[in-house]
Short mmCIF file of C-alpha atoms and ligand atoms in Angstrom, two decimals:
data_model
loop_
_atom_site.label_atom_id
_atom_site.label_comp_id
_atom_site.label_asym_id
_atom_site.label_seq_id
_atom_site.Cartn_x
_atom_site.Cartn_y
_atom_site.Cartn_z
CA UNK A 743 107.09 118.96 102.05
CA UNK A 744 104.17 120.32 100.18
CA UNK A 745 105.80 119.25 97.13
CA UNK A 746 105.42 115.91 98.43
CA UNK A 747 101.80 116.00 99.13
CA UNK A 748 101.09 116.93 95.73
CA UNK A 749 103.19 114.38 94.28
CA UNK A 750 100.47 112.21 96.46
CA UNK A 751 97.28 113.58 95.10
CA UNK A 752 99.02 113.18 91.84
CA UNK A 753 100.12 109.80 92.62
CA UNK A 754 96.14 108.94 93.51
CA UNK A 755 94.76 111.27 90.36
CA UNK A 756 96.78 109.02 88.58
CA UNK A 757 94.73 106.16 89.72
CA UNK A 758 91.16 107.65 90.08
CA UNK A 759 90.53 107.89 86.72
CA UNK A 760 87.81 110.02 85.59
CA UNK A 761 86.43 109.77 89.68
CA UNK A 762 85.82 112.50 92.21
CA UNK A 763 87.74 111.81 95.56
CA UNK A 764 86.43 113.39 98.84
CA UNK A 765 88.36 112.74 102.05
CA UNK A 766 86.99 114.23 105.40
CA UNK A 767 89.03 115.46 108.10
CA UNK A 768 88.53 113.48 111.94
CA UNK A 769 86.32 114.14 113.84
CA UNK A 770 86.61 116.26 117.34
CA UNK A 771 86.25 114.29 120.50
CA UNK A 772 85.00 115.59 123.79
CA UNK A 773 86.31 114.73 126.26
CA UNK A 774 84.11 116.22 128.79
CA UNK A 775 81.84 119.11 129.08
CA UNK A 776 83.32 121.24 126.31
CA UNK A 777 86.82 120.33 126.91
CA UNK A 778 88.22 118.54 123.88
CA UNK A 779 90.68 115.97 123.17
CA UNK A 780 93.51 116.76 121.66
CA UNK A 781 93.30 117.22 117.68
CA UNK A 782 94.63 114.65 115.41
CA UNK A 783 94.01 114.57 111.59
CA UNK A 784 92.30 112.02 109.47
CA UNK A 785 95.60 109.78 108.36
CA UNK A 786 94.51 109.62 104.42
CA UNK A 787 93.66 113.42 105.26
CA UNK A 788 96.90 114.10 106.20
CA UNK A 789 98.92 112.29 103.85
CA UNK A 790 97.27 113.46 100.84
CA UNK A 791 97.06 117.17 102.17
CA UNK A 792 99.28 118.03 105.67
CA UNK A 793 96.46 120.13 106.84
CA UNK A 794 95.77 119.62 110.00
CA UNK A 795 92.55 121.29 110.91
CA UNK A 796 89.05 119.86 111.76
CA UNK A 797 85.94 120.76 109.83
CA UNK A 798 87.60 120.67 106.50
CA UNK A 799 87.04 118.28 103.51
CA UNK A 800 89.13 117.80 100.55
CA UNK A 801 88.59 117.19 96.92
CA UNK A 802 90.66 115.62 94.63
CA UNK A 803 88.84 116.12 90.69
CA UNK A 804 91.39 114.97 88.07
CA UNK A 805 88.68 115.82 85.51
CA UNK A 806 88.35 119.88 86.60
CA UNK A 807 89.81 121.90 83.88
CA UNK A 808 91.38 123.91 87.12
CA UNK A 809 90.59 122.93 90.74
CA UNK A 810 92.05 119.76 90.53
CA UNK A 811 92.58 120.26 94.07
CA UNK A 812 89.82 122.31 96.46
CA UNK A 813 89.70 122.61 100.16
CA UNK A 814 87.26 123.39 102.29
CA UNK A 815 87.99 125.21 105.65
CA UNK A 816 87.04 126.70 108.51
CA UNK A 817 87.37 130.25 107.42
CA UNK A 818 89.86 133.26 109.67
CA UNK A 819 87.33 134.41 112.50
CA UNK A 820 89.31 136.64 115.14
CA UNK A 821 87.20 135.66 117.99
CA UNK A 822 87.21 131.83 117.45
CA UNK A 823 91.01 131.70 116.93
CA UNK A 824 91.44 133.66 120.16
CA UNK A 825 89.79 130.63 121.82
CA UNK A 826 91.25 128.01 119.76
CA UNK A 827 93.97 128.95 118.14
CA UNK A 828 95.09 129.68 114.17
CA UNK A 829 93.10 128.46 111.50
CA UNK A 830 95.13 128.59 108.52
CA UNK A 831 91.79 130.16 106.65
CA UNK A 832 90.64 130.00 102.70
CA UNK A 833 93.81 132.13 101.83
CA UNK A 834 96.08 130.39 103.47
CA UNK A 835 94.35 126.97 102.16
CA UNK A 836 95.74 128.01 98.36
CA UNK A 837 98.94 129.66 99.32
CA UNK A 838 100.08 127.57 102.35
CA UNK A 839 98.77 124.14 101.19
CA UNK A 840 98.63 124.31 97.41
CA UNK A 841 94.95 124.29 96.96
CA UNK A 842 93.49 125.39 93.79
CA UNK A 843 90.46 126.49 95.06
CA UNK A 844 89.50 127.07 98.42
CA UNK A 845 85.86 127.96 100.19
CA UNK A 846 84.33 128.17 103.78
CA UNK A 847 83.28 125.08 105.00
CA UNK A 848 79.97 126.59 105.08
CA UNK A 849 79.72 126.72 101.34
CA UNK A 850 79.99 123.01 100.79
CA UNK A 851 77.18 122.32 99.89
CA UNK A 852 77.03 124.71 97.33
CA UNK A 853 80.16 124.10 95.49
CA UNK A 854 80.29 120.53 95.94
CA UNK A 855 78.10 119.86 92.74
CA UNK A 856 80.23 121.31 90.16
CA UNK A 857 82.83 118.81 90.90
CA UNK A 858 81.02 115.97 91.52
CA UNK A 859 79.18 116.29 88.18
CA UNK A 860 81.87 115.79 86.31
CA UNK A 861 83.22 112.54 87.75
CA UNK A 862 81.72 109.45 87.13
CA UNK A 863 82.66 107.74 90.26
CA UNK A 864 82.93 109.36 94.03
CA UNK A 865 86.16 107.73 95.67
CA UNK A 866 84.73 108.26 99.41
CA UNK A 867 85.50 106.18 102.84
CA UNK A 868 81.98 106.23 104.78
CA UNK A 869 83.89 106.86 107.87
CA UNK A 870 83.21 107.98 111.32
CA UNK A 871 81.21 110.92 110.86
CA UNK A 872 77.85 109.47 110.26
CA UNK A 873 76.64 113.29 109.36
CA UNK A 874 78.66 113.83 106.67
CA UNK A 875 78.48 109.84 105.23
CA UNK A 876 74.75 111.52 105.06
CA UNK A 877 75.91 114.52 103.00
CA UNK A 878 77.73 112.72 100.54
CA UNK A 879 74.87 110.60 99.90
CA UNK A 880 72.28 113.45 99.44
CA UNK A 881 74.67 114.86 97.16
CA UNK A 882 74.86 111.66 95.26
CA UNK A 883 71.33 111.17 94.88
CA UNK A 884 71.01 114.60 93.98
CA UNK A 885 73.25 114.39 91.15
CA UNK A 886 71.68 111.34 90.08
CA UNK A 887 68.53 112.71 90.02
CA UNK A 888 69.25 114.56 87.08
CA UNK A 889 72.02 112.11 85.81
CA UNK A 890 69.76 111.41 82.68
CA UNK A 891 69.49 115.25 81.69
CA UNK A 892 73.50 115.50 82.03
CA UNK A 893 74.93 112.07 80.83
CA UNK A 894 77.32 113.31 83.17
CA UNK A 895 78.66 112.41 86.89
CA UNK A 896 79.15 109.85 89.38
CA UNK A 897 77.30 106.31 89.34
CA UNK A 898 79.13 104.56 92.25
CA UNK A 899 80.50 105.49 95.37
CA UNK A 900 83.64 103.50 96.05
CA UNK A 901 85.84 103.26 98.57
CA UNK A 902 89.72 104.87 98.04
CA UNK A 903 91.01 102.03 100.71
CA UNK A 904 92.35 99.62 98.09
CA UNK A 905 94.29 102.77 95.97
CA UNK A 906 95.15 104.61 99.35
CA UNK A 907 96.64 101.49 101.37
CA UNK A 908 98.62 100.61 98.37
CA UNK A 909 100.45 104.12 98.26
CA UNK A 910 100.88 104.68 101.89
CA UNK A 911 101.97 100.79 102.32
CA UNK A 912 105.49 101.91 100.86
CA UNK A 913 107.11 104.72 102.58
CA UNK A 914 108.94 107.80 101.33
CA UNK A 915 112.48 109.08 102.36
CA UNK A 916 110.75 111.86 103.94
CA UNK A 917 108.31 109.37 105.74
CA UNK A 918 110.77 106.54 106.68
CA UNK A 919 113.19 109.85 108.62
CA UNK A 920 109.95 110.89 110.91
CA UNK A 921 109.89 106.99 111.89
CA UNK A 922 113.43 106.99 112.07
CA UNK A 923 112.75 110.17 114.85
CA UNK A 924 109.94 108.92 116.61
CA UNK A 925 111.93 105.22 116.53
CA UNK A 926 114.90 107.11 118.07
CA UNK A 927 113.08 108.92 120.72
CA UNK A 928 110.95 105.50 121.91
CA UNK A 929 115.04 103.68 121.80
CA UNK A 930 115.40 106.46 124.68
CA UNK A 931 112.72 106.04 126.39
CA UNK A 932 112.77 102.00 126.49
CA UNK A 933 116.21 102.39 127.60
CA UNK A 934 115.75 104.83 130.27
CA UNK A 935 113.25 102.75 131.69
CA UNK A 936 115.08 99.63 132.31
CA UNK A 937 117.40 101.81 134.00
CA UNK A 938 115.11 102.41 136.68
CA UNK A 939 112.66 99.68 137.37
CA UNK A 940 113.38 98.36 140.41
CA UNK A 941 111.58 96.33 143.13
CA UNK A 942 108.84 98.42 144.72
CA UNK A 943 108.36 101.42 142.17
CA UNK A 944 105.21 102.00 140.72
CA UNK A 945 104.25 101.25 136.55
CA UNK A 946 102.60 104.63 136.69
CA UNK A 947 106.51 106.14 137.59
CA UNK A 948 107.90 104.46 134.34
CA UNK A 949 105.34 105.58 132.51
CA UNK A 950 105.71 109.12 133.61
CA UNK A 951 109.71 108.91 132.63
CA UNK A 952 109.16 107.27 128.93
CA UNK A 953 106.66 109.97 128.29
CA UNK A 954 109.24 112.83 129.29
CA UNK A 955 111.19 111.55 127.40
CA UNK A 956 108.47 111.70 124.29
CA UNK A 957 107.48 115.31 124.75
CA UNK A 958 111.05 116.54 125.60
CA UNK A 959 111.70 115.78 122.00
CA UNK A 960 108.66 117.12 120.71
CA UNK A 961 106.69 113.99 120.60
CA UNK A 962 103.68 112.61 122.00
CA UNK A 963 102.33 108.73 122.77
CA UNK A 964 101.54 107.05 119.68
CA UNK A 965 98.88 104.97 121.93
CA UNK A 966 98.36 104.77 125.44
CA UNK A 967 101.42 103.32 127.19
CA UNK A 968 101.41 99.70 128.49
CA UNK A 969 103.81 99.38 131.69
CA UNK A 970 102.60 95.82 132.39
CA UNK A 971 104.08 94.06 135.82
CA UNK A 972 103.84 90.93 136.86
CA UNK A 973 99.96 89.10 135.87
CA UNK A 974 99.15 92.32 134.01
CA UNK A 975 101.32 91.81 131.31
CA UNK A 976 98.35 88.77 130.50
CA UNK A 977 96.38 91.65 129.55
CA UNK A 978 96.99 92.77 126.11
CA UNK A 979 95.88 96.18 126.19
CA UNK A 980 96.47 97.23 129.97
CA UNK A 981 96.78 100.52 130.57
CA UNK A 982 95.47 101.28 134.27
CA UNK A 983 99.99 101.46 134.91
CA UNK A 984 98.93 101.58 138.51
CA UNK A 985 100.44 98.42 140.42
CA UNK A 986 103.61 98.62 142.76
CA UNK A 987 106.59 96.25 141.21
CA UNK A 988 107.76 93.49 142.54
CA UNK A 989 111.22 91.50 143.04
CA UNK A 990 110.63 88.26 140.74
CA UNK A 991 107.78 89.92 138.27
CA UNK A 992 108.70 90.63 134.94
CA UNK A 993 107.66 94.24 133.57
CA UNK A 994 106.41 94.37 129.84
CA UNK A 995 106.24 97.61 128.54
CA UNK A 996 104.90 98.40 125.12
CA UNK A 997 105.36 102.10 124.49
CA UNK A 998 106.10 103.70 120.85
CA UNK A 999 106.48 107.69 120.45
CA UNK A 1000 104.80 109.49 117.48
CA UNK A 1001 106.87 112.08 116.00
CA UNK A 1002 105.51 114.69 112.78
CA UNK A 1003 102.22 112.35 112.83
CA UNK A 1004 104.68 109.11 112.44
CA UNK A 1005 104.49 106.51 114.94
CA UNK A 1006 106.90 103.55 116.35
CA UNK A 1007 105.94 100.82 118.72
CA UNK A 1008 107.97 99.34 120.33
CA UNK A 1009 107.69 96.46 123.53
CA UNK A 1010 110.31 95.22 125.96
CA UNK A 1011 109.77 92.51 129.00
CA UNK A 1012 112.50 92.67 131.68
CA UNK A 1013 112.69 91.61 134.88
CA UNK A 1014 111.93 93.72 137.60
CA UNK A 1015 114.55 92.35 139.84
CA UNK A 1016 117.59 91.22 138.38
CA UNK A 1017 117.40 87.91 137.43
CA UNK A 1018 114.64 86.01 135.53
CA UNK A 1019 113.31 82.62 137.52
CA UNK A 1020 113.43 79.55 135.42
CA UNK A 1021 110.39 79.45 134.17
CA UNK A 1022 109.89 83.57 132.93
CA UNK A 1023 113.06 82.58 131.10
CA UNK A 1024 112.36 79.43 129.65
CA UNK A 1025 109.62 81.61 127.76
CA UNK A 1026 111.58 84.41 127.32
CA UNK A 1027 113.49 82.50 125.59
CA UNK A 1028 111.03 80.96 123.38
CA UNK A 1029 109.06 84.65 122.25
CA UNK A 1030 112.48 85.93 121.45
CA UNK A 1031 113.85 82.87 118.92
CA UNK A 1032 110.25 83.51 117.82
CA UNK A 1033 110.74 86.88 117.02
CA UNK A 1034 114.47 86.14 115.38
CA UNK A 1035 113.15 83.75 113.21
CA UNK A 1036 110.30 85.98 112.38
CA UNK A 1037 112.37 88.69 111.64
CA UNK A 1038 114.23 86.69 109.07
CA UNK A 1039 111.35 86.01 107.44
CA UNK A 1040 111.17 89.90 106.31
CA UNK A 1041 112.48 90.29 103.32
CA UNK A 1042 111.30 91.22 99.82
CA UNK A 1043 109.07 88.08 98.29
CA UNK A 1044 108.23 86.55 101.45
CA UNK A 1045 104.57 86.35 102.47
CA UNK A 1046 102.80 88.31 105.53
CA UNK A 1047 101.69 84.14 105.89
CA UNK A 1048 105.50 82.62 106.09
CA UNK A 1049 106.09 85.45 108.68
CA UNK A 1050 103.36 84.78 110.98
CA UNK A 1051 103.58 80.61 110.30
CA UNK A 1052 107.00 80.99 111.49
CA UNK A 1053 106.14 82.61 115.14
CA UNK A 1054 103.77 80.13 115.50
CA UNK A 1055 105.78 77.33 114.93
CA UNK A 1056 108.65 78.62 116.76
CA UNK A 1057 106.16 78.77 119.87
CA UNK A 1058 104.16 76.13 119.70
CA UNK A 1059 106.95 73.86 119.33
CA UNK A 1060 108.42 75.48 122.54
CA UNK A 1061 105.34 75.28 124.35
CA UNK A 1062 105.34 71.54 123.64
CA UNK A 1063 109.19 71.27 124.86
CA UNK A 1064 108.02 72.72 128.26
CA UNK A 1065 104.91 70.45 128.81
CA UNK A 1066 102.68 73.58 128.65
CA UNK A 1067 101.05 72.43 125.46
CA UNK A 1068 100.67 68.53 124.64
CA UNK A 1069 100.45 67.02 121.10
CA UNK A 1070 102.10 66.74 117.80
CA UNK A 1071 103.17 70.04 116.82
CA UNK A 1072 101.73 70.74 113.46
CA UNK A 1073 97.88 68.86 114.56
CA UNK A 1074 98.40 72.10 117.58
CA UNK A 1075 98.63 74.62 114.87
CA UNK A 1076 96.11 73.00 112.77
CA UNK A 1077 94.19 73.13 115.45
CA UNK A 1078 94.75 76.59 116.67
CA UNK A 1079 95.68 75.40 120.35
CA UNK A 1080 98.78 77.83 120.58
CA UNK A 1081 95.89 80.46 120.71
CA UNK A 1082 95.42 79.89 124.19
CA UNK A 1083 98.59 81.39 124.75
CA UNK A 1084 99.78 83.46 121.69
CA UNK A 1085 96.18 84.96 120.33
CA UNK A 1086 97.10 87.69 118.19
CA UNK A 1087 98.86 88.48 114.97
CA UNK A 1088 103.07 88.61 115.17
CA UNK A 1089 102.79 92.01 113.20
CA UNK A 1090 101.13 95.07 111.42
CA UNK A 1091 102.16 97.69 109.35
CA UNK A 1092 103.53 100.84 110.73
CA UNK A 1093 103.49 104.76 109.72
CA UNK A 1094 101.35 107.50 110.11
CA UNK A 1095 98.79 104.83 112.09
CA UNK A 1096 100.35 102.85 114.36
CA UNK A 1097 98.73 100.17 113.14
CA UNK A 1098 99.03 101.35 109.91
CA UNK A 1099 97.33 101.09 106.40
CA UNK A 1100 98.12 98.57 103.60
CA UNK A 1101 96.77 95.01 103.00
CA UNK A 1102 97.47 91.60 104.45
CA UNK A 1103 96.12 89.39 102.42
CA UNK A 1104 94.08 89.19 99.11
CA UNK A 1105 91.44 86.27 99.37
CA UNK A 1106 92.01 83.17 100.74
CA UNK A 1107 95.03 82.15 99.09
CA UNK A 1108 97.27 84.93 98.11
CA UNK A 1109 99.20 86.49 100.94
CA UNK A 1110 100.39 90.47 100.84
CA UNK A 1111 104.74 90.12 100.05
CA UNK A 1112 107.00 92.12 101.79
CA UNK A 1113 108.46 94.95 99.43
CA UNK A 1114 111.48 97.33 100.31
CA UNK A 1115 109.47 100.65 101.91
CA UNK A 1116 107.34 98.63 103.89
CA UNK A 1117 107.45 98.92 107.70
CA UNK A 1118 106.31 96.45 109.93
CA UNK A 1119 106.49 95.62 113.61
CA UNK A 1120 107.38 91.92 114.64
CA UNK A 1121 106.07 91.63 118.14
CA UNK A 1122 105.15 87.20 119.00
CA UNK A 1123 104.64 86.94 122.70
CA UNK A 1124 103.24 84.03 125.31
CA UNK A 1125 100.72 85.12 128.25
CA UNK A 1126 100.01 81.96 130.51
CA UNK A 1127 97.03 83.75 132.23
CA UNK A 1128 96.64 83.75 135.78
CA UNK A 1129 92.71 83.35 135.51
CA UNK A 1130 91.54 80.80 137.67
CA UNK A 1131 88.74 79.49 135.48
CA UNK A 1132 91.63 79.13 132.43
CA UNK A 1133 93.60 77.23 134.84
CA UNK A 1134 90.39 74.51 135.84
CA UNK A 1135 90.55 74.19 131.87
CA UNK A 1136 94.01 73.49 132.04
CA UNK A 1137 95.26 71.43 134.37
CA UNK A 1138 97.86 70.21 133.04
CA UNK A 1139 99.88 73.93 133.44
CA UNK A 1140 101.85 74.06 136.64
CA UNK A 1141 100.89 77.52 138.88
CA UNK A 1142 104.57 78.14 138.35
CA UNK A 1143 103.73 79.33 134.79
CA UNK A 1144 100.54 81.01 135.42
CA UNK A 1145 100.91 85.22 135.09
CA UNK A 1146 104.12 84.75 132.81
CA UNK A 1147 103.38 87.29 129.97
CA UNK A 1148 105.79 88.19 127.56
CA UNK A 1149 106.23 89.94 124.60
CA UNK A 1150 108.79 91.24 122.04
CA UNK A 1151 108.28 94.09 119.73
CA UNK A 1152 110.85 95.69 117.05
CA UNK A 1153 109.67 97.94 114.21
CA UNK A 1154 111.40 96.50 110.68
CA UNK A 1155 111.87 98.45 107.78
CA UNK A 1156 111.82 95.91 104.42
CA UNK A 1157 115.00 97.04 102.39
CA UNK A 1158 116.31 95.34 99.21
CA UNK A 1159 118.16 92.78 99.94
CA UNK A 1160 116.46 91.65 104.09
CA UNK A 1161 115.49 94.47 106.52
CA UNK A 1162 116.50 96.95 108.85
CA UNK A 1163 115.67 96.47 112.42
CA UNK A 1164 115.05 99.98 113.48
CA UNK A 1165 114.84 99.68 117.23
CA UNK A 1166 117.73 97.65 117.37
CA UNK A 1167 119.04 100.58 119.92
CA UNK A 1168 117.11 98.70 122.46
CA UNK A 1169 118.83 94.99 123.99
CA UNK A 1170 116.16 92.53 123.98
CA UNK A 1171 119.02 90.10 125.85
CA UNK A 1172 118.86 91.37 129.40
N1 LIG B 581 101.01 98.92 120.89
C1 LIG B 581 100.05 98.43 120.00
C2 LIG B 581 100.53 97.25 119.28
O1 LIG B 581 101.55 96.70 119.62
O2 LIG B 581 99.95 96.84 118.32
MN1 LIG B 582 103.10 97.65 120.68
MN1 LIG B 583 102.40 96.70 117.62
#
């Protein structure tokens, strides 16, 4: 694996010219008192390094003559790592993670100059740690203090997004078999659960099973776990899981594992009982040639733009078949008036975030094409919401529909000739 990473801070040397690129590790969270959340590394941080401590910052200067790559760590302390565990140290940072030089955190400020001096640009994300955004502009404006005696180092900061996103847009083999793990494990899950919803258990029950499941296999949530019944499946992010089920709801559950940092996402809507009424299948019925239609629009050369077009049309025309939305279909879309039921994107990218780096779109015109390596979830849905003041605005939608929320979610994998659906392991027909 390390040979990997350096193939990555290669890959982005490559790119960075004669620039100096600093990434920053995340930030710890409290999450209360002085208990913390659990750790998770900076994604860029990760990918270009596989460290995964706090309180570190990594340089990438193409231009050194030998520390092309330096770390900076939190260095061995017996006591601390008796309360918080291993810290791979400054040794370890060269042997264990391929660093060329390595200091204590401590002595960033220090060492930081040499490298930045001889780079003419800094390649840094001003990111969520507002203190060190603040370091890296002292140090600029230190160095370009004295700029004129040198001739020497960086005149811009720039952001890496548009040189990171690109690389971790298209995934590895390595990358592509921890989704393939964490897709497997959240195929388990999903499946386990429709085996035991029933009338009268409780979302916070199915929850509790699907995330067994994760952490039986070494994994963890990729995102907090939507278990959706009935009118809460309206709500896009729900996550309270706390409502008894009932005969004639529909559950939606939206639940992905992450696996080695790599994430799937996955969403199923089933009913609770066992049939569907009329009307939760009459849009059942509609999300899912949605997301078939989508799906086939996921192949190499076909816009982000055709992709999402095609889920819209798919639903707005269906909306308009069941009376739910009145008009001529393509003045609706113009129009935007399938946002009142359908009011967020039919996909993202998918990797080490779930929603996951890489561009969309490039300006107003040009569109981001799908390109074998990518990975990204197709997930249309309808939610008729139950709010009463919605429903004054709307009179025209029959109560029957109102709390109907559905939505379909598969993780796709672009390959050469179409795609992969990679959590085909879990029926979408019930
Ligand atoms: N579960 C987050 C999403 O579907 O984007
Ligand atoms: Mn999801
Ligand atoms: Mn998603």
């Amino acid at each position: 694996m390390q040979s990997e990473y350096r193939q990555r801070r290669e890959q982005l040397m490559s790119k960075i010219g004669n620039g100096v690129a600093i990434f920053r590790s995340a930030p710890t969270a409290v999450m209360h008192n002085d208990v913390e959340y659990n750790y998770r590394q900076d994604s860029n941080f990760f990918y270009l390094t596989g460290f995964n401590e706090a309180n570190a910052v990594a340089v990438i200067a193409p231009q050194h003559p030998e520390h092309k790559f330096v770390l900076f760590v939190q260095p061995k302390d017996r006591d601390k790592e008796i309360w918080s565990g291993y810290r791979v140290g400054v040794e370890g940072a060269k042997e264990e993670f391929g660093a060329d030089a390595a200091y204590p955190i401590a002595e960033l400020d220090e060492q930081l100059p040499q490298y930045l001096e001889q780079g003419d640009r800094i390649y840094y994300h001003m990111g969520r740690d507002r203190a060190f955004n603040e370091t890296i502009i002292k140090h600029w404006q230190k160095s370009l203090s004295t700029y004129h005696k040198r001739g020497t180092g960086p005149i811009a900061i720039e952001d890496p997004a548009p040189i990171t996103y690109g690389m971790r847009l298209i995934k590895s083999a390595t990358e592509l078999e921890l989704i393939r793990k964490a897709v497997e494990i959240s195929v388990k899950a999903h499946n386990l659960a429709r085996e035991i919803t029933a009338p009268g258990r409780y979302e916070y029950e199915i929850q509790a099973e699907i995330e067994h499941i994760f952490q039986l296999q070494g994994g963890v949530p990729a995102y907090p776990s939507i278990v959706a019944s009935g009118y809460n499946a309206c709500i896009l992010h729900y996550v309270e899981n706390n409502c008894q089920m009932q005969d004639e709801e529909l559950l939606l559950i939206d639940a992905g594992c992450s696996y080695g940092y790599y994430n799937a996402d996955i969403t199923r809507t089933f009913p609770v009982g066992d049939n569907f009424t009329p009307e939760q299948r009459a849009i059942y019925d509609i999300v899912l040639e949605a997301q078939l239609q989508a799906i086939a629009q996921v192949k190499p050369g076909n816009t982000f733009k055709q992709f999402h077009d095609t889920a819209v049309k798919v639903i707005t025309t269906g909306l308009v078949d069941l009376g739910l939305l009145s008009g001529e279909v393509d003045k609706l879309i113009e129009e935007e008036k399938y946002k009142a039921f359908y009011m967020h994107g039919t996909g993202h990218w998918l990797g080490l975030d779930v929603h996951d780096a890489g561009m969309y779109r490039f300006g107003e015109e040009t569109w981001q094409t799908f390109q074998p390596g990518q990975v990204i979830t197709v997930e249309p849905g309808i939610y008729i919401t139950p709010d009463i003041k919605a429903a004054e605005e709307q009179p025209e939608i029959d109560n029957m529909w109102r709390g109907i929320g559905i939505r379909i979610e598969d993780d796709v994998l672009v390959t050469e000739n179409g795609n992969e659906v990679l959590t085909a392991g879990v029926p979408k027909l019930p």
